PDB file of C-alpha atoms and ligand atoms in Angstrom:
ATOM      1  CA  MET A   1     -36.383   3.173 -28.085  1.00  0.00           C
ATOM      2  CA  THR A   2     -35.888   4.006 -24.578  1.00  0.00           C
ATOM      3  CA  LYS A   3     -33.397   2.078 -22.513  1.00  0.00           C
ATOM      4  CA  THR A   4     -34.994   1.481 -19.137  1.00  0.00           C
ATOM      5  CA  THR A   5     -32.682  -1.478 -17.838  1.00  0.00           C
ATOM      6  CA  GLN A   6     -28.940  -0.993 -17.190  1.00  0.00           C
ATOM      7  CA  THR A   7     -27.460  -2.785 -20.190  1.00  0.00           C
ATOM      8  CA  LYS A   8     -24.504  -1.929 -22.015  1.00  0.00           C
ATOM      9  CA  ILE A   9     -24.931   0.114 -25.081  1.00  0.00           C
ATOM     10  CA  THR A  10     -23.592  -1.664 -28.281  1.00  0.00           C
ATOM     11  CA  ILE A  11     -22.554  -0.734 -31.789  1.00  0.00           C
ATOM     12  CA  PRO A  12     -25.685  -2.543 -33.371  1.00  0.00           C
ATOM     13  CA  TYR A  13     -27.926  -0.687 -30.779  1.00  0.00           C
ATOM     14  CA  LEU A  14     -26.559   2.704 -32.253  1.00  0.00           C
ATOM     15  CA  TRP A  15     -27.143   1.368 -35.790  1.00  0.00           C
ATOM     16  CA  ARG A  16     -30.643   0.635 -34.978  1.00  0.00           C
ATOM     17  CA  LYS A  17     -30.958   4.117 -33.438  1.00  0.00           C
ATOM     18  CA  LYS A  18     -30.183   5.469 -36.789  1.00  0.00           C
ATOM     19  CA  GLU A  19     -32.731   3.160 -38.784  1.00  0.00           C
ATOM     20  CA  LYS A  20     -35.445   4.240 -36.471  1.00  0.00           C
ATOM     21  CA  LYS A  21     -34.394   7.710 -36.676  1.00  0.00           C
ATOM     22  CA  GLU A  22     -33.724   8.230 -32.957  1.00  0.00           C
ATOM     23  CA  LYS A  23     -31.012  10.639 -31.896  1.00  0.00           C
ATOM     24  CA  ILE A  24     -27.691   9.334 -30.534  1.00  0.00           C
ATOM     25  CA  VAL A  25     -26.598  11.518 -27.592  1.00  0.00           C
ATOM     26  CA  VAL A  26     -22.948  11.858 -26.964  1.00  0.00           C
ATOM     27  CA  LEU A  27     -20.779  13.821 -24.508  1.00  0.00           C
ATOM     28  CA  THR A  28     -17.196  14.085 -23.668  1.00  0.00           C
ATOM     29  CA  ALA A  29     -15.860  12.881 -20.145  1.00  0.00           C
ATOM     30  CA  TYR A  30     -12.441  12.616 -18.686  1.00  0.00           C
ATOM     31  CA  ASP A  31     -12.769  11.604 -15.006  1.00  0.00           C
ATOM     32  CA  TYR A  32     -14.861   9.402 -12.635  1.00  0.00           C
ATOM     33  CA  PRO A  33     -17.409  11.539 -11.013  1.00  0.00           C
ATOM     34  CA  THR A  34     -18.578  13.349 -14.461  1.00  0.00           C
ATOM     35  CA  ALA A  35     -18.398   9.976 -16.222  1.00  0.00           C
ATOM     36  CA  GLN A  36     -20.842   8.684 -13.592  1.00  0.00           C
ATOM     37  CA  ILE A  37     -23.222  11.576 -13.874  1.00  0.00           C
ATOM     38  CA  ILE A  38     -23.219  11.571 -17.545  1.00  0.00           C
ATOM     39  CA  ASP A  39     -23.885   7.615 -17.800  1.00  0.00           C
ATOM     40  CA  GLN A  40     -26.734   7.803 -15.284  1.00  0.00           C
ATOM     41  CA  ALA A  41     -28.158  10.768 -17.278  1.00  0.00           C
ATOM     42  CA  GLY A  42     -28.789   8.493 -20.250  1.00  0.00           C
ATOM     43  CA  VAL A  43     -26.099   9.378 -22.679  1.00  0.00           C
ATOM     44  CA  ASP A  44     -25.470   6.824 -25.408  1.00  0.00           C
ATOM     45  CA  ILE A  45     -21.671   7.324 -25.959  1.00  0.00           C
ATOM     46  CA  ILE A  46     -19.075   8.710 -23.843  1.00  0.00           C
ATOM     47  CA  LEU A  47     -16.105  10.100 -25.814  1.00  0.00           C
ATOM     48  CA  VAL A  48     -12.848  10.592 -23.950  1.00  0.00           C
ATOM     49  CA  GLY A  49     -11.914  13.335 -26.449  1.00  0.00           C
ATOM     50  CA  ASP A  50      -8.358  14.642 -26.715  1.00  0.00           C
ATOM     51  CA  SER A  51     -10.100  17.833 -26.047  1.00  0.00           C
ATOM     52  CA  LEU A  52      -8.853  16.733 -22.624  1.00  0.00           C
ATOM     53  CA  GLY A  53      -5.605  18.647 -23.494  1.00  0.00           C
ATOM     54  CA  MET A  54      -7.351  21.844 -23.691  1.00  0.00           C
ATOM     55  CA  VAL A  55     -10.413  21.751 -21.106  1.00  0.00           C
ATOM     56  CA  VAL A  56      -8.598  19.646 -18.470  1.00  0.00           C
ATOM     57  CA  LEU A  57      -4.775  19.917 -18.848  1.00  0.00           C
ATOM     58  CA  GLY A  58      -4.646  23.740 -20.022  1.00  0.00           C
ATOM     59  CA  TYR A  59      -2.590  23.053 -23.209  1.00  0.00           C
ATOM     60  CA  PRO A  60      -3.236  25.493 -26.224  1.00  0.00           C
ATOM     61  CA  ASP A  61      -4.315  22.753 -28.329  1.00  0.00           C
ATOM     62  CA  THR A  62      -4.584  18.978 -28.575  1.00  0.00           C
ATOM     63  CA  LEU A  63      -1.243  18.412 -30.197  1.00  0.00           C
ATOM     64  CA  PRO A  64       0.675  17.730 -26.833  1.00  0.00           C
ATOM     65  CA  VAL A  65      -1.610  15.059 -25.494  1.00  0.00           C
ATOM     66  CA  THR A  66       0.101  11.823 -24.899  1.00  0.00           C
ATOM     67  CA  MET A  67      -1.049   8.135 -24.968  1.00  0.00           C
ATOM     68  CA  GLU A  68      -0.282   7.791 -21.266  1.00  0.00           C
ATOM     69  CA  GLU A  69      -2.440  10.927 -20.513  1.00  0.00           C
ATOM     70  CA  MET A  70      -5.309   9.546 -22.789  1.00  0.00           C
ATOM     71  CA  LEU A  71      -4.999   5.953 -21.122  1.00  0.00           C
ATOM     72  CA  HIS A  72      -4.875   7.481 -17.543  1.00  0.00           C
ATOM     73  CA  HIS A  73      -8.172   9.466 -18.118  1.00  0.00           C
ATOM     74  CA  THR A  74      -9.799   6.759 -20.007  1.00  0.00           C
ATOM     75  CA  LYS A  75      -9.363   4.409 -17.123  1.00  0.00           C
ATOM     76  CA  ALA A  76     -11.021   6.739 -14.728  1.00  0.00           C
ATOM     77  CA  VAL A  77     -13.891   7.075 -17.293  1.00  0.00           C
ATOM     78  CA  THR A  78     -14.521   3.238 -17.816  1.00  0.00           C
ATOM     79  CA  ARG A  79     -14.348   2.716 -14.057  1.00  0.00           C
ATOM     80  CA  ALA A  80     -17.419   4.872 -13.697  1.00  0.00           C
ATOM     81  CA  VAL A  81     -19.525   3.776 -16.845  1.00  0.00           C
ATOM     82  CA  LYS A  82     -22.036   1.051 -16.632  1.00  0.00           C
ATOM     83  CA  GLN A  83     -24.192   1.632 -19.682  1.00  0.00           C
ATOM     84  CA  ALA A  84     -22.831   4.140 -22.250  1.00  0.00           C
ATOM     85  CA  LEU A  85     -20.390   3.104 -25.087  1.00  0.00           C
ATOM     86  CA  VAL A  86     -17.007   4.489 -24.203  1.00  0.00           C
ATOM     87  CA  VAL A  87     -14.864   5.734 -27.277  1.00  0.00           C
ATOM     88  CA  ALA A  88     -11.128   6.963 -26.606  1.00  0.00           C
ATOM     89  CA  ASP A  89      -9.519   9.459 -28.762  1.00  0.00           C
ATOM     90  CA  MET A  90      -6.154   8.491 -30.112  1.00  0.00           C
ATOM     91  CA  PRO A  91      -3.856  11.384 -29.639  1.00  0.00           C
ATOM     92  CA  TYR A  92      -1.787  12.955 -32.193  1.00  0.00           C
ATOM     93  CA  LEU A  93       0.874  10.968 -33.628  1.00  0.00           C
ATOM     94  CA  SER A  94      -0.181   7.584 -31.901  1.00  0.00           C
ATOM     95  CA  TYR A  95      -1.531   6.277 -35.249  1.00  0.00           C
ATOM     96  CA  HIS A  96       0.272   8.327 -38.022  1.00  0.00           C
ATOM     97  CA  PHE A  97       3.290   6.334 -38.800  1.00  0.00           C
ATOM     98  CA  SER A  98       2.445   2.815 -39.363  1.00  0.00           C
ATOM     99  CA  PRO A  99      -0.714   0.562 -39.036  1.00  0.00           C
ATOM    100  CA  GLU A 100       1.288  -1.817 -36.629  1.00  0.00           C
ATOM    101  CA  VAL A 101       2.071   1.148 -34.111  1.00  0.00           C
ATOM    102  CA  GLY A 102      -1.491   2.264 -34.617  1.00  0.00           C
ATOM    103  CA  VAL A 103      -3.064  -1.115 -33.839  1.00  0.00           C
ATOM    104  CA  ALA A 104      -0.769  -1.428 -30.866  1.00  0.00           C
ATOM    105  CA  ASN A 105      -1.708   1.800 -29.315  1.00  0.00           C
ATOM    106  CA  ALA A 106      -5.425   1.299 -30.101  1.00  0.00           C
ATOM    107  CA  ALA A 107      -5.058  -2.167 -28.508  1.00  0.00           C
ATOM    108  CA  ARG A 108      -3.839  -0.408 -25.241  1.00  0.00           C
ATOM    109  CA  PHE A 109      -7.272   1.601 -25.052  1.00  0.00           C
ATOM    110  CA  ILE A 110      -9.207  -1.703 -25.354  1.00  0.00           C
ATOM    111  CA  LYS A 111      -7.078  -4.010 -22.991  1.00  0.00           C
ATOM    112  CA  GLU A 112      -5.491  -1.659 -20.588  1.00  0.00           C
ATOM    113  CA  ALA A 113      -8.062   0.966 -20.280  1.00  0.00           C
ATOM    114  CA  ARG A 114     -11.424  -1.133 -20.909  1.00  0.00           C
ATOM    115  CA  ALA A 115     -12.502   1.310 -23.816  1.00  0.00           C
ATOM    116  CA  ASP A 116     -15.273  -0.174 -26.280  1.00  0.00           C
ATOM    117  CA  ALA A 117     -13.894   1.693 -29.159  1.00  0.00           C
ATOM    118  CA  VAL A 118     -11.290   4.297 -30.334  1.00  0.00           C
ATOM    119  CA  LYS A 119     -11.543   7.558 -32.639  1.00  0.00           C
ATOM    120  CA  ILE A 120      -9.193   8.590 -35.241  1.00  0.00           C
ATOM    121  CA  GLU A 121      -9.311  11.865 -37.074  1.00  0.00           C
ATOM    122  CA  GLY A 122      -8.910  12.097 -40.866  1.00  0.00           C
ATOM    123  CA  ALA A 123      -9.193   9.793 -44.014  1.00  0.00           C
ATOM    124  CA  THR A 124      -5.880   9.835 -45.619  1.00  0.00           C
ATOM    125  CA  PRO A 125      -5.026   6.572 -47.537  1.00  0.00           C
ATOM    126  CA  ALA A 126      -2.872   5.567 -44.380  1.00  0.00           C
ATOM    127  CA  ARG A 127      -5.729   6.189 -42.009  1.00  0.00           C
ATOM    128  CA  LEU A 128      -8.032   4.011 -44.293  1.00  0.00           C
ATOM    129  CA  LYS A 129      -5.520   1.091 -44.305  1.00  0.00           C
ATOM    130  CA  LEU A 130      -5.157   1.463 -40.357  1.00  0.00           C
ATOM    131  CA  ILE A 131      -9.014   1.328 -40.005  1.00  0.00           C
ATOM    132  CA  SER A 132      -8.600  -2.054 -41.933  1.00  0.00           C
ATOM    133  CA  PHE A 133      -5.901  -3.340 -39.633  1.00  0.00           C
ATOM    134  CA  LEU A 134      -7.848  -2.254 -36.771  1.00  0.00           C
ATOM    135  CA  GLN A 135     -10.839  -4.334 -37.939  1.00  0.00           C
ATOM    136  CA  GLU A 136      -8.845  -7.280 -38.236  1.00  0.00           C
ATOM    137  CA  ALA A 137      -7.756  -6.657 -34.488  1.00  0.00           C
ATOM    138  CA  GLU A 138     -11.633  -6.618 -33.638  1.00  0.00           C
ATOM    139  CA  ILE A 139     -11.215  -2.834 -32.530  1.00  0.00           C
ATOM    140  CA  PRO A 140     -14.150  -0.704 -33.441  1.00  0.00           C
ATOM    141  CA  VAL A 141     -13.230   2.780 -34.756  1.00  0.00           C
ATOM    142  CA  MET A 142     -15.182   5.854 -34.935  1.00  0.00           C
ATOM    143  CA  GLY A 143     -14.194   8.368 -37.881  1.00  0.00           C
ATOM    144  CA  HIS A 144     -13.819  12.073 -37.782  1.00  0.00           C
ATOM    145  CA  VAL A 145     -13.915  14.658 -40.749  1.00  0.00           C
ATOM    146  CA  GLY A 146     -14.601  18.092 -41.423  1.00  0.00           C
ATOM    147  CA  LEU A 147     -12.574  20.244 -38.797  1.00  0.00           C
ATOM    148  CA  THR A 148      -9.951  17.892 -37.443  1.00  0.00           C
ATOM    149  CA  PRO A 149      -8.445  19.746 -34.527  1.00  0.00           C
ATOM    150  CA  GLN A 150      -5.128  17.456 -34.921  1.00  0.00           C
ATOM    151  CA  SER A 151      -4.321  19.216 -38.391  1.00  0.00           C
ATOM    152  CA  ILE A 152      -4.384  22.813 -36.855  1.00  0.00           C
ATOM    153  CA  ARG A 153      -0.786  23.332 -37.932  1.00  0.00           C
ATOM    154  CA  GLN A 154      -2.135  22.798 -41.582  1.00  0.00           C
ATOM    155  CA  LEU A 155      -5.509  24.537 -41.128  1.00  0.00           C
ATOM    156  CA  GLY A 156      -3.988  27.490 -39.477  1.00  0.00           C
ATOM    157  CA  GLU A 157      -6.994  28.227 -37.257  1.00  0.00           C
ATOM    158  CA  TYR A 158     -10.258  26.393 -36.020  1.00  0.00           C
ATOM    159  CA  ARG A 159     -12.675  27.535 -38.841  1.00  0.00           C
ATOM    160  CA  VAL A 160     -15.715  25.923 -40.514  1.00  0.00           C
ATOM    161  CA  GLN A 161     -14.653  23.294 -43.298  1.00  0.00           C
ATOM    162  CA  GLY A 162     -16.511  22.513 -46.583  1.00  0.00           C
ATOM    163  CA  LYS A 163     -17.974  26.030 -47.278  1.00  0.00           C
ATOM    164  CA  ASN A 164     -16.655  25.921 -50.881  1.00  0.00           C
ATOM    165  CA  ILE A 165     -17.868  23.304 -53.316  1.00  0.00           C
ATOM    166  CA  SER A 166     -14.466  21.528 -53.840  1.00  0.00           C
ATOM    167  CA  GLN A 167     -13.871  21.193 -49.943  1.00  0.00           C
ATOM    168  CA  ALA A 168     -17.401  19.929 -49.536  1.00  0.00           C
ATOM    169  CA  LYS A 169     -16.924  17.296 -52.271  1.00  0.00           C
ATOM    170  CA  ARG A 170     -13.537  16.250 -50.553  1.00  0.00           C
ATOM    171  CA  ILE A 171     -15.354  15.910 -47.271  1.00  0.00           C
ATOM    172  CA  LEU A 172     -18.370  13.758 -48.678  1.00  0.00           C
ATOM    173  CA  GLN A 173     -15.634  11.576 -50.405  1.00  0.00           C
ATOM    174  CA  GLU A 174     -13.585  11.125 -47.216  1.00  0.00           C
ATOM    175  CA  ALA A 175     -16.963  10.192 -45.383  1.00  0.00           C
ATOM    176  CA  LEU A 176     -17.849   7.674 -48.024  1.00  0.00           C
ATOM    177  CA  GLU A 177     -14.325   6.208 -47.829  1.00  0.00           C
ATOM    178  CA  LEU A 178     -14.373   5.881 -44.090  1.00  0.00           C
ATOM    179  CA  GLU A 179     -17.695   4.067 -44.052  1.00  0.00           C
ATOM    180  CA  ARG A 180     -16.306   1.645 -46.810  1.00  0.00           C
ATOM    181  CA  ALA A 181     -13.106   1.043 -44.580  1.00  0.00           C
ATOM    182  CA  GLY A 182     -15.445   0.155 -41.756  1.00  0.00           C
ATOM    183  CA  VAL A 183     -15.835   2.939 -39.125  1.00  0.00           C
ATOM    184  CA  PHE A 184     -19.126   2.293 -37.022  1.00  0.00           C
ATOM    185  CA  ALA A 185     -19.961   6.101 -36.843  1.00  0.00           C
ATOM    186  CA  LEU A 186     -18.541   9.167 -38.019  1.00  0.00           C
ATOM    187  CA  VAL A 187     -18.050  12.564 -36.271  1.00  0.00           C
ATOM    188  CA  LEU A 188     -18.708  15.587 -38.540  1.00  0.00           C
ATOM    189  CA  GLU A 189     -17.086  18.646 -36.911  1.00  0.00           C
ATOM    190  CA  SER A 190     -17.918  22.227 -37.929  1.00  0.00           C
ATOM    191  CA  ILE A 191     -19.451  22.004 -41.294  1.00  0.00           C
ATOM    192  CA  PRO A 192     -22.357  23.609 -43.037  1.00  0.00           C
ATOM    193  CA  ARG A 193     -25.657  22.127 -42.074  1.00  0.00           C
ATOM    194  CA  GLU A 194     -26.449  21.383 -45.798  1.00  0.00           C
ATOM    195  CA  LEU A 195     -23.395  19.216 -46.122  1.00  0.00           C
ATOM    196  CA  ALA A 196     -23.973  17.346 -42.880  1.00  0.00           C
ATOM    197  CA  GLN A 197     -27.400  16.725 -44.105  1.00  0.00           C
ATOM    198  CA  ILE A 198     -26.368  15.132 -47.445  1.00  0.00           C
ATOM    199  CA  ILE A 199     -23.571  13.066 -45.663  1.00  0.00           C
ATOM    200  CA  THR A 200     -25.966  11.634 -43.103  1.00  0.00           C
ATOM    201  CA  GLN A 201     -28.624  10.827 -45.822  1.00  0.00           C
ATOM    202  CA  LYS A 202     -25.778   9.083 -47.895  1.00  0.00           C
ATOM    203  CA  LEU A 203     -24.332   6.906 -45.132  1.00  0.00           C
ATOM    204  CA  SER A 204     -25.834   4.106 -43.529  1.00  0.00           C
ATOM    205  CA  ILE A 205     -23.741   4.586 -40.306  1.00  0.00           C
ATOM    206  CA  PRO A 206     -24.611   6.992 -37.877  1.00  0.00           C
ATOM    207  CA  THR A 207     -23.156  10.723 -38.058  1.00  0.00           C
ATOM    208  CA  ILE A 208     -22.597  12.353 -34.735  1.00  0.00           C
ATOM    209  CA  GLY A 209     -22.430  16.287 -35.295  1.00  0.00           C
ATOM    210  CA  ILE A 210     -20.646  19.028 -33.441  1.00  0.00           C
ATOM    211  CA  GLY A 211     -21.078  22.313 -35.133  1.00  0.00           C
ATOM    212  CA  ALA A 212     -22.811  20.588 -37.949  1.00  0.00           C
ATOM    213  CA  GLY A 213     -26.497  21.372 -37.627  1.00  0.00           C
ATOM    214  CA  PRO A 214     -29.453  19.449 -36.447  1.00  0.00           C
ATOM    215  CA  ASP A 215     -29.960  16.771 -39.249  1.00  0.00           C
ATOM    216  CA  CYS A 216     -27.011  14.597 -37.894  1.00  0.00           C
ATOM    217  CA  ASP A 217     -27.980  11.197 -36.367  1.00  0.00           C
ATOM    218  CA  GLY A 218     -26.716  12.261 -33.236  1.00  0.00           C
ATOM    219  CA  GLN A 219     -24.781  15.096 -31.373  1.00  0.00           C
ATOM    220  CA  VAL A 220     -21.696  15.464 -29.314  1.00  0.00           C
ATOM    221  CA  LEU A 221     -20.657  18.311 -27.144  1.00  0.00           C
ATOM    222  CA  VAL A 222     -17.315  18.886 -25.049  1.00  0.00           C
ATOM    223  CA  LEU A 223     -18.669  18.597 -21.409  1.00  0.00           C
ATOM    224  CA  HIS A 224     -16.677  21.645 -20.298  1.00  0.00           C
ATOM    225  CA  ASP A 225     -18.046  23.899 -23.165  1.00  0.00           C
ATOM    226  CA  MET A 226     -21.669  22.993 -22.350  1.00  0.00           C
ATOM    227  CA  LEU A 227     -21.474  23.187 -18.750  1.00  0.00           C
ATOM    228  CA  GLY A 228     -19.962  26.694 -19.188  1.00  0.00           C
ATOM    229  CA  LEU A 229     -16.570  25.791 -17.619  1.00  0.00           C
ATOM    230  CA  THR A 230     -14.391  26.939 -20.686  1.00  0.00           C
ATOM    231  CA  ALA A 231     -13.769  30.566 -20.230  1.00  0.00           C
ATOM    232  CA  ASN A 232     -12.036  31.585 -23.538  1.00  0.00           C
ATOM    233  CA  ILE A 233     -13.305  29.217 -25.973  1.00  0.00           C
ATOM    234  CA  SER A 234     -16.922  29.441 -27.299  1.00  0.00           C
ATOM    235  CA  PRO A 235     -17.609  28.618 -30.779  1.00  0.00           C
ATOM    236  CA  LYS A 236     -20.976  29.598 -32.282  1.00  0.00           C
ATOM    237  CA  PHE A 237     -22.472  26.000 -32.098  1.00  0.00           C
ATOM    238  CA  VAL A 238     -21.944  25.692 -28.361  1.00  0.00           C
ATOM    239  CA  LYS A 239     -25.203  25.912 -26.155  1.00  0.00           C
ATOM    240  CA  LYS A 240     -24.270  26.514 -22.604  1.00  0.00           C
ATOM    241  CA  TYR A 241     -26.553  24.532 -20.279  1.00  0.00           C
ATOM    242  CA  LEU A 242     -25.041  25.983 -17.168  1.00  0.00           C
ATOM    243  CA  ASP A 243     -22.918  29.080 -16.079  1.00  0.00           C
ATOM    244  CA  GLY A 244     -20.331  26.772 -14.646  1.00  0.00           C
ATOM    245  CA  GLN A 245     -17.490  29.189 -14.139  1.00  0.00           C
ATOM    246  CA  HIS A 246     -19.945  31.769 -12.273  1.00  0.00           C
ATOM    247  CA  LEU A 247     -21.359  29.159 -10.143  1.00  0.00           C
ATOM    248  CA  PHE A 248     -18.211  27.365  -9.268  1.00  0.00           C
ATOM    249  CA  ARG A 249     -16.763  30.638  -8.357  1.00  0.00           C
ATOM    250  CA  GLN A 250     -19.673  31.948  -6.157  1.00  0.00           C
ATOM    251  CA  ALA A 251     -19.518  28.599  -4.151  1.00  0.00           C
ATOM    252  CA  ILE A 252     -15.731  28.750  -3.649  1.00  0.00           C
ATOM    253  CA  GLU A 253     -15.724  32.345  -2.574  1.00  0.00           C
ATOM    254  CA  GLN A 254     -18.391  31.588  -0.216  1.00  0.00           C
ATOM    255  CA  TYR A 255     -16.192  28.799   1.370  1.00  0.00           C
ATOM    256  CA  VAL A 256     -13.116  31.185   1.287  1.00  0.00           C
ATOM    257  CA  ARG A 257     -15.263  33.918   3.385  1.00  0.00           C
ATOM    258  CA  GLU A 258     -16.657  31.289   5.701  1.00  0.00           C
ATOM    259  CA  VAL A 259     -13.425  29.795   6.798  1.00  0.00           C
ATOM    260  CA  LYS A 260     -11.676  33.145   7.341  1.00  0.00           C
ATOM    261  CA  ASP A 261     -14.922  34.206   9.342  1.00  0.00           C
ATOM    262  CA  SER A 262     -14.833  30.925  11.232  1.00  0.00           C
ATOM    263  CA  GLN A 263     -18.396  30.371  10.067  1.00  0.00           C
ATOM    264  CA  TYR A 264     -17.109  26.826   8.667  1.00  0.00           C
ATOM    265  CA  PRO A 265     -16.875  24.390  10.033  1.00  0.00           C
ATOM    266  CA  ASP A 266     -19.490  24.961  12.554  1.00  0.00           C
ATOM    267  CA  GLU A 267     -21.283  22.484  15.044  1.00  0.00           C
ATOM    268  CA  ASN A 268     -23.218  20.829  12.319  1.00  0.00           C
ATOM    269  CA  HIS A 269     -19.953  19.759  10.345  1.00  0.00           C
ATOM    270  CA  SER A 270     -18.065  18.606  13.440  1.00  0.00           C
ATOM    271  CA  TYR A 271     -17.689  15.235  15.133  1.00  0.00           C
ATOM    272  CA  HIS A 272     -18.559  14.834  18.852  1.00  0.00           C
ATOM    273  CA  LEU A 273     -18.180  12.541  21.719  1.00  0.00           C
ATOM    274  CA  ASN A 274     -20.998  11.788  24.266  1.00  0.00           C
ATOM    275  CA  THR A 275     -20.984  13.905  27.293  1.00  0.00           C
ATOM    276  CA  HIS A 276     -19.671  11.031  29.379  1.00  0.00           C
ATOM    277  CA  SER A 277     -16.662  10.390  27.041  1.00  0.00           C
ATOM    278  CA  SER A 278     -15.953  14.059  26.507  1.00  0.00           C
ATOM    279  CA  ASP A 279     -15.824  14.727  30.404  1.00  0.00           C
ATOM    280  CA  GLN A 280     -13.363  11.826  30.737  1.00  0.00           C
ATOM    281  CA  LEU A 281     -11.433  12.751  28.047  1.00  0.00           C
ATOM    282  CA  ILE A 282     -10.956  16.322  29.235  1.00  0.00           C
ATOM    283  CA  ARG A 283     -10.011  14.919  32.610  1.00  0.00           C
ATOM    284  CA  GLU A 284      -7.498  12.456  31.100  1.00  0.00           C
ATOM    285  CA  LEU A 285      -5.900  15.042  28.878  1.00  0.00           C
ATOM    286  CA  THR A 286      -5.586  17.580  31.623  1.00  0.00           C
ATOM    287  CA  THR A 287      -3.639  14.920  33.904  1.00  0.00           C
ATOM    288  CA  LEU A 288      -1.428  13.985  31.115  1.00  0.00           C
ATOM    289  CA  ILE A 289      -0.513  17.781  30.421  1.00  0.00           C
ATOM    290  CA  GLU A 290      -0.046  18.301  34.071  1.00  0.00           C
ATOM    291  CA  GLU A 291       2.262  15.212  34.291  1.00  0.00           C
ATOM    292  CA  GLU A 292       4.281  16.539  31.213  1.00  0.00           C
ATOM    293  CA  GLU A 293       4.636  19.938  32.755  1.00  0.00           C
ATOM    294  CA  GLU A 294       6.145  18.247  36.094  1.00  0.00           C
ATOM    295  CA  ASN A 295       8.578  16.377  34.120  1.00  0.00           C
TER     296      ASN A 295
HETATM  297  O1  KIV B 301     -11.664  15.585 -28.613  1.00  0.00           O
HETATM  298  C1  KIV B 301     -12.977  15.658 -28.740  1.00  0.00           C
HETATM  299  O2  KIV B 301     -13.400  16.096 -27.701  1.00  0.00           O
HETATM  300  C2  KIV B 301     -13.620  15.635 -29.908  1.00  0.00           C
HETATM  301  C3  KIV B 301     -14.928  16.063 -30.030  1.00  0.00           C
HETATM  302  C4  KIV B 301     -15.049  17.521 -30.128  1.00  0.00           C
HETATM  303  C5  KIV B 301     -15.491  15.406 -31.351  1.00  0.00           C
HETATM  304  O3  KIV B 301     -12.988  15.072 -30.761  1.00  0.00           O
END
């Protein structure tokens, strides 16, 4: 199904896409101009990921990201988006302690930042309980299993999850429990293709893969990774659609050269008065300077 009119994408529309085996396209965004471009390009879901911390704010991982930072960037994104479903990532420790605090924080994304849904990582009993509270508050939730970056302190490193049988069984179990708890879609991050395929077949909600192979119902990438703007981080699954670092640097170096060499700004990038006004201005300013000098 192709969307021709600019109507807002809904969760039932995404469910129908899974039924019809049409891929769901997801990208992250963190600001107004890129969200506008992504929305106009026909992406189904824009995720304001807490990857914000690493690709925009320069943190070493996603753990320092705060509610205020996520709200600030989600607001910029929702101001730009007309069509895509906007999902806001709940940052580390904003939903871990009690369902009441989790719901109150999630509600800020919906009420203040105008997001359409929130995403939480993991499937512990407390998270499953939180999801049922969020359902009660009419807040749609996207789940996230496999490699969950907010668990980096426990995991020790960003590595593929579910490579042995017991891990794979646990991830499948988590996916099933999250579906039962009521998530509308599920991110599968950094797991073997075979496992992602089984989970995708088993669930009736859409799976959105990132480093999970080609059989998921949809795909998500971090915008800065696919545009080649992230220098150091390049997981195997990332395809660079642009060498952004190189192209940005080239353009900025040209600007530096042209300003230094007085090539920019030139005539074409300057404002002008018409000849009459210009002559008059020069006369009047000359008089003014002469008067100033006399006094
Ligand atoms: O924060 C993020 O960008 C994410 C995606 C990688 C799924 O959680």
